[in-house]
Amino acid sequence: MNTALTAVLLMPRNVAVLLLRGYRAVISPLYGDVCRYYPSCSSYALQAIQEYGLVVGSALAVRRIARCHPWAAGGVDDVPLKKNRRYRVTSFGFVVAASQGKA
């Protein structure tokens, strides 16, 4: 697939990544360590969107947040990884085509 087209298709996913990174840097520290699960709900949402895209990743994140309540047992709850990954994640967290050079 054309790299320009791939970049356009990945743009909504990367905008969500940018927003979540901002939330994690500015707002999340104000709450402290309150999540019953590991990784935290915002980290789970970030990983889910990176792995599955904006629509499916957001649905996974909403499902996770719905499970996070005072009576939840908590524990380790990682995002399930895809078997065939077409993209890779940069050090900042943006999603790019696997064939692109390091950013």
Backbone as JSON Lines, residues from 0, in Angstrom:
{"i":0,"aa":"M","n":[0.84,-1.18,0.0],"ca":[0.0,0.0,0.0],"c":[0.89,1.25,0.0]}
{"i":1,"aa":"N","n":[0.44,2.26,-0.64],"ca":[1.15,3.52,-0.73],"c":[1.37,4.1,0.68]}
{"i":2,"aa":"T","n":[2.58,4.58,0.97],"ca":[2.88,5.08,2.32],"c":[2.08,6.33,2.66]}
{"i":3,"aa":"A","n":[1.79,7.18,1.66],"ca":[0.98,8.37,1.92],"c":[-0.44,7.97,2.29]}
{"i":4,"aa":"L","n":[-0.99,6.99,1.58],"ca":[-2.33,6.51,1.89],"c":[-2.36,5.84,3.26]}
{"i":5,"aa":"T","n":[-1.34,5.08,3.57],"ca":[-1.25,4.43,4.88],"c":[-1.21,5.48,5.98]}
{"i":6,"aa":"A","n":[-0.45,6.54,5.79],"ca":[-0.36,7.61,6.78],"c":[-1.72,8.27,7.0]}
{"i":7,"aa":"V","n":[-2.47,8.47,5.93],"ca":[-3.81,9.07,6.05],"c":[-4.75,8.12,6.78]}
{"i":8,"aa":"L","n":[-4.67,6.83,6.47],"ca":[-5.54,5.85,7.13],"c":[-5.21,5.7,8.61]}
{"i":9,"aa":"L","n":[-3.96,5.89,8.97],"ca":[-3.54,5.77,10.37],"c":[-3.72,7.06,11.16]}
{"i":10,"aa":"M","n":[-4.08,8.16,10.48],"ca":[-4.19,9.45,11.16],"c":[-5.19,9.46,12.32]}
{"i":11,"aa":"P","n":[-6.42,8.93,12.18],"ca":[-7.33,8.94,13.34],"c":[-6.76,8.17,14.53]}
{"i":12,"aa":"R","n":[-6.12,7.06,14.26],"ca":[-5.5,6.26,15.31],"c":[-4.41,7.07,16.02]}
{"i":13,"aa":"N","n":[-3.59,7.78,15.23],"ca":[-2.49,8.55,15.81],"c":[-2.96,9.82,16.52]}
{"i":14,"aa":"V","n":[-4.07,10.39,16.09],"ca":[-4.66,11.53,16.81],"c":[-5.13,11.05,18.19]}
{"i":15,"aa":"A","n":[-5.76,9.88,18.23],"ca":[-6.19,9.31,19.51],"c":[-4.99,9.01,20.4]}
{"i":16,"aa":"V","n":[-3.91,8.51,19.81],"ca":[-2.68,8.25,20.57],"c":[-2.17,9.55,21.18]}
{"i":17,"aa":"L","n":[-2.15,10.61,20.4],"ca":[-1.68,11.91,20.89],"c":[-2.56,12.41,22.04]}
{"i":18,"aa":"L","n":[-3.88,12.29,21.91],"ca":[-4.79,12.72,22.97],"c":[-4.6,11.89,24.24]}
{"i":19,"aa":"L","n":[-4.45,10.59,24.1],"ca":[-4.23,9.73,25.26],"c":[-2.89,10.0,25.93]}
{"i":20,"aa":"R","n":[-1.87,10.26,25.12],"ca":[-0.56,10.61,25.7],"c":[-0.67,11.91,26.5]}
{"i":21,"aa":"G","n":[-1.42,12.88,25.96],"ca":[-1.64,14.14,26.68],"c":[-2.39,13.92,27.98]}
{"i":22,"aa":"Y","n":[-3.43,13.11,27.94],"ca":[-4.19,12.78,29.15],"c":[-3.29,12.12,30.18]}
{"i":23,"aa":"R","n":[-2.49,11.17,29.73],"ca":[-1.61,10.43,30.65],"c":[-0.54,11.34,31.25]}
{"i":24,"aa":"A","n":[-0.13,12.37,30.51],"ca":[0.92,13.27,31.01],"c":[0.37,14.36,31.92]}
{"i":25,"aa":"V","n":[-0.87,14.83,31.65],"ca":[-1.38,15.99,32.37],"c":[-2.45,15.63,33.4]}
{"i":26,"aa":"I","n":[-3.44,14.86,33.03],"ca":[-4.59,14.62,33.9],"c":[-4.41,13.38,34.78]}
{"i":27,"aa":"S","n":[-3.92,12.31,34.22],"ca":[-3.79,11.05,34.96],"c":[-2.96,11.18,36.24]}
{"i":28,"aa":"P","n":[-1.86,11.93,36.24],"ca":[-1.09,12.06,37.49],"c":[-1.87,12.72,38.63]}
{"i":29,"aa":"L","n":[-2.9,13.5,38.29],"ca":[-3.69,14.15,39.33],"c":[-4.51,13.14,40.13]}
{"i":30,"aa":"Y","n":[-4.87,12.02,39.52],"ca":[-5.65,10.99,40.19],"c":[-4.78,10.07,41.05]}
{"i":31,"aa":"G","n":[-3.54,9.94,40.69],"ca":[-2.66,9.02,41.4],"c":[-2.87,7.6,40.92]}
{"i":32,"aa":"D","n":[-2.35,6.66,41.68],"ca":[-2.42,5.24,41.31],"c":[-3.7,4.63,41.88]}
{"i":33,"aa":"V","n":[-4.81,4.75,41.16],"ca":[-6.1,4.29,41.67],"c":[-6.69,3.13,40.87]}
{"i":34,"aa":"C","n":[-6.11,2.77,39.76],"ca":[-6.68,1.73,38.92],"c":[-6.49,0.35,39.56]}
{"i":35,"aa":"R","n":[-7.52,-0.46,39.51],"ca":[-7.47,-1.81,40.08],"c":[-6.76,-2.8,39.16]}
{"i":36,"aa":"Y","n":[-6.58,-2.41,37.93],"ca":[-5.97,-3.29,36.95],"c":[-4.58,-2.8,36.56]}
{"i":37,"aa":"Y","n":[-3.79,-3.72,36.04],"ca":[-2.51,-3.37,35.43],"c":[-2.54,-3.93,34.02]}
{"i":38,"aa":"P","n":[-2.24,-3.16,33.02],"ca":[-1.92,-1.73,33.03],"c":[-3.16,-0.89,33.37]}
{"i":39,"aa":"S","n":[-2.92,0.37,33.68],"ca":[-4.02,1.27,34.03],"c":[-4.99,1.37,32.85]}
{"i":40,"aa":"C","n":[-6.18,1.86,33.12],"ca":[-7.2,1.95,32.07],"c":[-6.75,2.84,30.91]}
{"i":41,"aa":"S","n":[-6.06,3.94,31.2],"ca":[-5.61,4.81,30.11],"c":[-4.49,4.14,29.3]}
{"i":42,"aa":"S","n":[-3.63,3.4,29.97],"ca":[-2.58,2.67,29.25],"c":[-3.2,1.55,28.41]}
{"i":43,"aa":"Y","n":[-4.2,0.88,28.95],"ca":[-4.9,-0.17,28.21],"c":[-5.55,0.43,26.96]}
{"i":44,"aa":"A","n":[-6.21,1.58,27.11],"ca":[-6.86,2.23,25.98],"c":[-5.83,2.6,24.91]}
{"i":45,"aa":"L","n":[-4.7,3.13,25.33],"ca":[-3.63,3.49,24.4],"c":[-3.15,2.27,23.63]}
{"i":46,"aa":"Q","n":[-2.88,1.19,24.34],"ca":[-2.4,-0.04,23.69],"c":[-3.46,-0.65,22.78]}
{"i":47,"aa":"A","n":[-4.72,-0.62,23.2],"ca":[-5.81,-1.19,22.4],"c":[-5.98,-0.41,21.09]}
{"i":48,"aa":"I","n":[-5.9,0.9,21.15],"ca":[-6.03,1.72,19.94],"c":[-4.83,1.52,19.04]}
{"i":49,"aa":"Q","n":[-3.64,1.42,19.61],"ca":[-2.45,1.16,18.8],"c":[-2.56,-0.19,18.1]}
{"i":50,"aa":"E","n":[-3.08,-1.18,18.76],"ca":[-3.13,-2.54,18.23],"c":[-4.29,-2.75,17.26]}
{"i":51,"aa":"Y","n":[-5.49,-2.22,17.59],"ca":[-6.7,-2.54,16.84],"c":[-7.31,-1.39,16.07]}
{"i":52,"aa":"G","n":[-6.8,-0.17,16.25],"ca":[-7.39,0.97,15.57],"c":[-8.36,1.7,16.47]}
{"i":53,"aa":"L","n":[-8.88,2.8,15.97],"ca":[-9.7,3.7,16.78],"c":[-11.03,3.07,17.19]}
{"i":54,"aa":"V","n":[-11.75,2.44,16.28],"ca":[-13.09,1.93,16.58],"c":[-13.03,0.72,17.51]}
{"i":55,"aa":"V","n":[-12.32,-0.32,17.1],"ca":[-12.25,-1.55,17.9],"c":[-11.49,-1.29,19.2]}
{"i":56,"aa":"G","n":[-10.4,-0.53,19.13],"ca":[-9.62,-0.21,20.32],"c":[-10.42,0.58,21.33]}
{"i":57,"aa":"S","n":[-11.22,1.52,20.86],"ca":[-12.08,2.29,21.77],"c":[-13.13,1.4,22.42]}
{"i":58,"aa":"A","n":[-13.68,0.47,21.65],"ca":[-14.67,-0.46,22.2],"c":[-14.03,-1.33,23.29]}
{"i":59,"aa":"L","n":[-12.82,-1.81,23.04],"ca":[-12.1,-2.59,24.06],"c":[-11.85,-1.75,25.31]}
{"i":60,"aa":"A","n":[-11.49,-0.48,25.11],"ca":[-11.22,0.41,26.24],"c":[-12.49,0.68,27.05]}
{"i":61,"aa":"V","n":[-13.61,0.89,26.37],"ca":[-14.87,1.12,27.07],"c":[-15.26,-0.12,27.87]}
{"i":62,"aa":"R","n":[-15.08,-1.3,27.27],"ca":[-15.38,-2.54,27.98],"c":[-14.5,-2.69,29.22]}
{"i":63,"aa":"R","n":[-13.25,-2.32,29.09],"ca":[-12.32,-2.39,30.24],"c":[-12.74,-1.41,31.33]}
{"i":64,"aa":"I","n":[-13.07,-0.18,30.96],"ca":[-13.47,0.83,31.94],"c":[-14.76,0.4,32.65]}
{"i":65,"aa":"A","n":[-15.67,-0.26,31.93],"ca":[-16.9,-0.75,32.55],"c":[-16.62,-1.83,33.59]}
{"i":66,"aa":"R","n":[-15.54,-2.57,33.41],"ca":[-15.16,-3.61,34.38],"c":[-14.43,-3.04,35.59]}
{"i":67,"aa":"C","n":[-13.97,-1.82,35.5],"ca":[-13.17,-1.21,36.56],"c":[-14.11,-0.48,37.53]}
{"i":68,"aa":"H","n":[-14.42,-1.15,38.63],"ca":[-15.3,-0.59,39.66],"c":[-14.8,-1.05,41.03]}
{"i":69,"aa":"P","n":[-15.32,-0.49,42.09],"ca":[-14.8,-0.82,43.43],"c":[-14.88,-2.3,43.81]}
{"i":70,"aa":"W","n":[-15.78,-3.06,43.21],"ca":[-15.94,-4.46,43.57],"c":[-15.17,-5.39,42.64]}
{"i":71,"aa":"A","n":[-14.46,-4.84,41.68],"ca":[-13.68,-5.66,40.73],"c":[-12.47,-6.25,41.45]}
{"i":72,"aa":"A","n":[-12.15,-7.47,41.09],"ca":[-10.98,-8.13,41.69],"c":[-9.68,-7.46,41.23]}
{"i":73,"aa":"G","n":[-9.68,-6.94,40.0],"ca":[-8.48,-6.31,39.47],"c":[-7.47,-7.34,39.0]}
{"i":74,"aa":"G","n":[-6.23,-6.92,38.87],"ca":[-5.17,-7.82,38.44],"c":[-4.61,-7.41,37.09]}
{"i":75,"aa":"V","n":[-3.84,-8.31,36.5],"ca":[-3.22,-8.05,35.2],"c":[-4.24,-8.32,34.11]}
{"i":76,"aa":"D","n":[-4.41,-7.35,33.22],"ca":[-5.38,-7.45,32.13],"c":[-4.76,-6.79,30.9]}
{"i":77,"aa":"D","n":[-3.97,-7.54,30.18],"ca":[-3.29,-7.0,29.0],"c":[-4.2,-7.01,27.78]}
{"i":78,"aa":"V","n":[-3.91,-6.12,26.84],"ca":[-4.61,-6.09,25.57],"c":[-4.22,-7.34,24.78]}
{"i":79,"aa":"P","n":[-5.2,-8.09,24.26],"ca":[-4.83,-9.25,23.45],"c":[-4.14,-8.79,22.16]}
{"i":80,"aa":"L","n":[-3.04,-9.42,21.82],"ca":[-2.29,-9.02,20.63],"c":[-2.81,-9.76,19.4]}
{"i":81,"aa":"K","n":[-2.76,-9.07,18.27],"ca":[-3.13,-9.7,17.0],"c":[-2.06,-10.7,16.6]}
{"i":82,"aa":"K","n":[-2.47,-11.73,15.87],"ca":[-1.49,-12.71,15.38],"c":[-0.66,-12.12,14.25]}
{"i":83,"aa":"N","n":[-1.31,-11.41,13.33],"ca":[-0.62,-10.8,12.19],"c":[-0.65,-9.29,12.35]}
{"i":84,"aa":"R","n":[0.5,-8.71,12.62],"ca":[0.59,-7.27,12.83],"c":[1.13,-6.6,11.57]}
{"i":85,"aa":"R","n":[0.35,-5.64,11.04],"ca":[0.77,-4.93,9.83],"c":[1.5,-3.64,10.14]}
{"i":86,"aa":"Y","n":[1.42,-3.19,11.37],"ca":[1.99,-1.91,11.74],"c":[2.94,-2.09,12.92]}
{"i":87,"aa":"R","n":[3.76,-1.06,13.13],"ca":[4.63,-1.05,14.3],"c":[4.4,0.26,15.04]}
{"i":88,"aa":"V","n":[4.86,0.33,16.27],"ca":[4.67,1.5,17.11],"c":[6.01,2.18,17.3]}
{"i":89,"aa":"T","n":[6.04,3.5,17.1],"ca":[7.28,4.27,17.3],"c":[7.55,4.43,18.79]}
{"i":90,"aa":"S","n":[8.69,4.97,19.13],"ca":[9.04,5.17,20.54],"c":[8.08,6.13,21.23]}
{"i":91,"aa":"F","n":[7.48,7.06,20.5],"ca":[6.5,7.98,21.09],"c":[5.14,7.31,21.24]}
{"i":92,"aa":"G","n":[4.86,6.34,20.39],"ca":[3.58,5.64,20.46],"c":[2.75,5.74,19.2]}
{"i":93,"aa":"F","n":[3.24,6.49,18.2],"ca":[2.5,6.58,16.95],"c":[2.58,5.25,16.21]}
{"i":94,"aa":"V","n":[1.55,4.97,15.43],"ca":[1.48,3.73,14.66],"c":[1.87,4.06,13.22]}
{"i":95,"aa":"V","n":[2.82,3.3,12.68],"ca":[3.29,3.51,11.31],"c":[3.34,2.14,10.61]}
{"i":96,"aa":"A","n":[3.45,2.19,9.29],"ca":[3.57,0.96,8.52],"c":[4.84,0.23,8.95]}
{"i":97,"aa":"A","n":[4.79,-1.07,9.0],"ca":[5.94,-1.87,9.45],"c":[7.16,-1.67,8.58]}
{"i":98,"aa":"S","n":[6.97,-1.29,7.32],"ca":[8.09,-1.15,6.39],"c":[8.78,0.2,6.48]}
{"i":99,"aa":"Q","n":[8.18,1.17,7.2],"ca":[8.8,2.5,7.29],"c":[10.02,2.46,8.2]}
{"i":100,"aa":"G","n":[10.95,3.36,7.92],"ca":[12.16,3.47,8.74],"c":[11.82,3.96,10.13]}
{"i":101,"aa":"K","n":[12.78,3.87,11.04],"ca":[12.54,4.3,12.41],"c":[12.29,5.79,12.47]}
{"i":102,"aa":"A","n":[11.32,6.17,13.3],"ca":[10.99,7.59,13.46],"c":[11.65,8.16,14.68]}
